[in-house]
Short mmCIF file of C-alpha atoms in Angstrom, two decimals:
data_model
loop_
_atom_site.label_atom_id
_atom_site.label_comp_id
_atom_site.label_asym_id
_atom_site.label_seq_id
_atom_site.Cartn_x
_atom_site.Cartn_y
_atom_site.Cartn_z
CA MET A 1 95.67 118.32 90.90
CA ALA A 2 99.25 116.60 90.65
CA VAL A 3 101.18 116.09 93.61
CA THR A 4 104.45 117.99 92.63
CA ILE A 5 106.16 116.03 95.73
CA GLY A 6 107.27 113.79 93.13
CA ARG A 7 106.51 110.33 92.80
CA ARG A 8 109.76 109.24 91.70
CA GLY A 9 110.68 110.29 94.82
CA PHE A 10 108.11 108.54 97.00
CA ILE A 11 109.17 105.57 95.09
CA ALA A 12 112.98 105.71 96.14
CA GLY A 13 112.02 106.56 99.44
CA VAL A 14 110.36 103.29 99.80
CA GLY A 15 113.08 101.00 98.20
CA GLY A 16 115.76 102.98 100.51
CA LEU A 17 113.91 102.87 103.38
CA SER A 18 114.19 98.74 103.21
CA VAL A 19 118.30 99.18 103.20
CA ALA A 20 117.99 102.32 105.64
CA ALA A 21 115.98 100.30 107.56
CA GLY A 22 118.63 97.55 108.37
CA LEU A 23 121.95 100.01 109.02
CA SER A 24 122.91 100.05 112.41
CA GLY A 25 122.82 102.79 114.46
CA ALA A 26 126.47 103.71 113.85
CA ALA A 27 125.79 102.93 110.12
CA TRP A 28 123.41 105.22 109.99
CA ALA A 29 125.49 108.18 112.04
CA GLY A 30 127.58 108.26 109.38
CA LYS A 31 124.37 109.76 107.18
CA GLN A 32 123.73 112.41 109.15
CA GLU A 33 125.40 115.11 106.56
CA ASN A 34 122.35 113.98 104.25
CA LEU A 35 119.83 115.65 106.77
CA ARG A 36 117.71 118.45 105.09
CA SER A 37 117.54 121.85 106.55
CA VAL A 38 114.54 123.41 108.18
CA ARG A 39 114.94 125.62 105.57
CA SER A 40 114.25 123.24 102.98
CA LEU A 41 110.57 123.37 103.83
CA ALA A 42 110.25 126.71 102.21
CA PRO A 43 106.69 127.28 100.77
CA GLY A 44 105.95 126.55 97.40
CA LYS A 45 102.72 127.28 95.74
CA PRO A 46 99.48 125.29 97.85
CA GLN A 47 98.81 121.56 97.11
CA LEU A 48 96.36 119.26 97.47
CA GLU A 49 93.20 119.41 99.13
CA PRO A 50 93.21 120.46 102.71
CA VAL A 51 94.57 117.93 105.16
CA ALA A 52 91.70 116.62 107.36
CA LEU A 53 93.45 113.56 108.21
CA GLN A 54 92.13 111.97 111.61
CA LEU A 55 95.10 110.74 114.22
CA ILE A 56 94.05 108.43 117.44
CA GLY A 57 95.84 108.36 120.04
CA PRO A 58 96.00 106.18 122.94
CA ALA A 59 92.56 105.37 125.42
CA GLY A 60 90.87 106.36 121.77
CA ALA A 61 92.13 110.12 121.95
CA THR A 62 91.50 111.67 118.45
CA GLN A 63 92.32 114.71 116.88
CA SER A 64 91.37 115.56 113.03
CA LEU A 65 94.16 117.70 111.48
CA ALA A 66 91.08 119.68 110.19
CA SER A 67 91.14 121.08 113.82
CA MET A 68 94.55 122.54 113.13
CA ARG A 69 92.92 125.32 110.23
CA GLY A 70 93.71 128.86 110.99
CA LYS A 71 97.12 128.17 111.43
CA PRO A 72 100.65 126.77 109.64
CA PHE A 73 101.76 123.55 111.57
CA LEU A 74 104.77 121.06 110.34
CA LEU A 75 102.89 117.38 110.19
CA HIS A 76 106.06 115.36 110.56
CA VAL A 77 105.48 111.53 109.71
CA TRP A 78 107.40 108.62 111.00
CA ALA A 79 107.21 105.12 112.17
CA THR A 80 108.62 102.65 114.75
CA TRP A 81 110.17 99.90 112.71
CA CYS A 82 111.67 102.77 110.42
CA GLY A 83 115.91 102.59 111.21
CA PRO A 84 116.55 106.74 109.85
CA CYS A 85 113.36 107.69 112.21
CA LYS A 86 114.70 106.44 114.87
CA GLN A 87 118.10 108.76 114.49
CA GLU A 88 115.85 111.27 113.82
CA LEU A 89 113.14 111.44 117.03
CA PRO A 90 115.04 112.31 119.76
CA LYS A 91 117.05 115.25 117.71
CA LEU A 92 113.30 116.05 116.82
CA ASP A 93 112.13 115.40 120.62
CA ALA A 94 114.27 117.75 121.65
CA PHE A 95 113.68 120.54 119.27
CA CYS A 96 109.89 120.19 120.25
CA ALA A 97 111.32 120.44 124.52
CA SER A 98 113.12 123.85 123.17
CA LEU A 99 109.73 124.74 121.42
CA GLY A 100 107.84 124.23 124.42
CA THR A 101 104.04 124.39 124.31
CA ASP A 102 103.50 126.27 121.48
CA CYS A 103 105.25 123.79 118.85
CA PRO A 104 103.72 123.33 115.90
CA ILE A 105 105.02 120.45 114.83
CA ILE A 106 102.94 117.55 114.72
CA PRO A 107 104.44 113.64 114.77
CA ALA A 108 102.41 110.97 113.28
CA ALA A 109 103.54 107.84 113.06
CA VAL A 110 102.28 105.47 110.17
CA ALA A 111 102.28 101.39 109.53
CA SER A 112 103.44 101.07 113.53
CA ALA A 113 100.69 99.31 115.15
CA THR A 114 98.40 100.38 117.89
CA PRO A 115 98.52 104.13 119.63
CA GLU A 116 99.73 101.90 122.95
CA LYS A 117 102.42 100.22 121.17
CA VAL A 118 103.68 103.88 119.65
CA ALA A 119 103.05 105.04 122.92
CA SER A 120 105.38 102.39 124.56
CA PHE A 121 107.82 102.91 121.99
CA LEU A 122 108.15 106.22 123.17
CA ASP A 123 108.50 105.75 126.89
CA ALA A 124 111.16 103.05 125.91
CA ALA A 125 113.15 105.57 123.80
CA ASP A 126 112.75 108.19 126.79
CA LEU A 127 110.95 110.81 123.82
CA LYS A 128 108.95 112.92 126.69
CA HIS A 129 107.87 115.56 123.75
CA LEU A 130 106.45 113.81 120.95
CA PRO A 131 102.67 112.29 121.53
CA ALA A 132 101.56 108.69 120.81
CA TRP A 133 99.39 110.22 117.32
CA THR A 134 98.82 107.29 114.84
CA MET A 135 97.47 107.62 111.34
CA ASP A 136 95.69 105.57 108.73
CA LYS A 137 98.28 104.75 106.27
CA ALA A 138 95.44 103.94 103.45
CA ALA A 139 93.92 107.57 104.37
CA TYR A 140 97.55 109.30 104.09
CA LYS A 141 97.64 107.93 100.53
CA ALA A 142 94.53 108.78 99.55
CA TRP A 143 95.32 112.20 100.68
CA LEU A 144 98.68 112.73 98.69
CA LYS A 145 97.07 111.19 95.72
CA THR A 146 100.03 108.05 95.85
CA SER A 147 100.18 104.28 96.14
CA ASP A 148 103.65 104.89 97.51
CA VAL A 149 105.45 106.88 100.22
CA ALA A 150 108.30 107.40 101.83
CA ILE A 151 109.20 107.80 105.45
CA PRO A 152 110.53 109.92 107.43
CA VAL A 153 108.95 113.08 105.54
CA THR A 154 107.73 116.17 107.27
CA TYR A 155 105.32 118.48 105.60
CA LEU A 156 104.58 122.04 105.77
CA ILE A 157 100.91 122.69 106.22
CA ASP A 158 99.76 126.25 105.70
CA SER A 159 96.66 127.77 107.45
CA SER A 160 94.06 126.95 105.75
CA GLY A 161 95.23 122.95 105.67
CA ARG A 162 96.95 123.14 102.49
CA LEU A 163 100.51 121.43 101.94
CA ARG A 164 102.99 124.04 100.68
CA ALA A 165 106.24 121.66 100.98
CA ALA A 166 107.68 118.52 101.38
CA ALA A 167 111.49 117.16 103.26
CA GLU A 168 111.42 113.73 102.48
CA GLY A 169 113.75 112.47 104.62
CA GLY A 170 115.22 113.19 108.06
CA VAL A 171 115.42 116.95 108.76
CA ASN A 172 118.14 118.65 110.59
CA TRP A 173 116.16 119.49 113.77
CA SER A 174 119.58 119.97 116.02
CA ALA A 175 121.23 122.83 113.54
CA PRO A 176 122.48 125.69 115.68
CA ASP A 177 119.59 128.29 113.87
CA ALA A 178 116.66 125.17 113.28
CA ALA A 179 114.88 127.22 115.84
CA ARG A 180 114.96 130.83 113.65
CA GLN A 181 114.55 128.53 110.34
CA LEU A 182 111.61 127.63 111.75
CA HIS A 183 110.30 130.74 112.26
CA ASP A 184 111.45 132.13 108.67
CA VAL A 185 108.93 128.70 106.99
CA LEU A 186 106.36 130.06 108.84
CA ALA A 187 106.47 133.54 108.49
CA GLY A 188 106.39 132.98 104.96
CA ILE A 189 103.17 131.77 104.38
#
């Protein structure tokens, strides 16, 4: 089945990442109006095979995304070296904190070294509500059936593990109604 997320979007995103990664924090802050709303994850038709990516955490902890079946969730893919990700992560951290233990968002770093280095990155940035999950980039690209990926990107996964929507680029986690938007998106599948 063809991925309707858009290969051009992924290819353009990868090229844009190298430019965006070089932007300073102040320069990137001016680009915040380009953030997607949580609502942009409105569910479409199921795509791809059910996600079964293996997440790896510090001290050898693992979690398969196949274990998440039964409830919809968001998979947020980011990297420690990604400038736009560094700007978005504090907002995502605060959003996850506001949702508490029932937060349906799973952040996973890709192409970011070991889970221990990701944990150190999160600690240094004082991001206390984001787990230090990493995933294999090759397995991630194989699931998407593409050779090019863009980050950050957030995927809506339904209760069967199927991809239902994607928001390439940053998401506006700090919008006043972001929690309501998330509730509406999840209720739509």
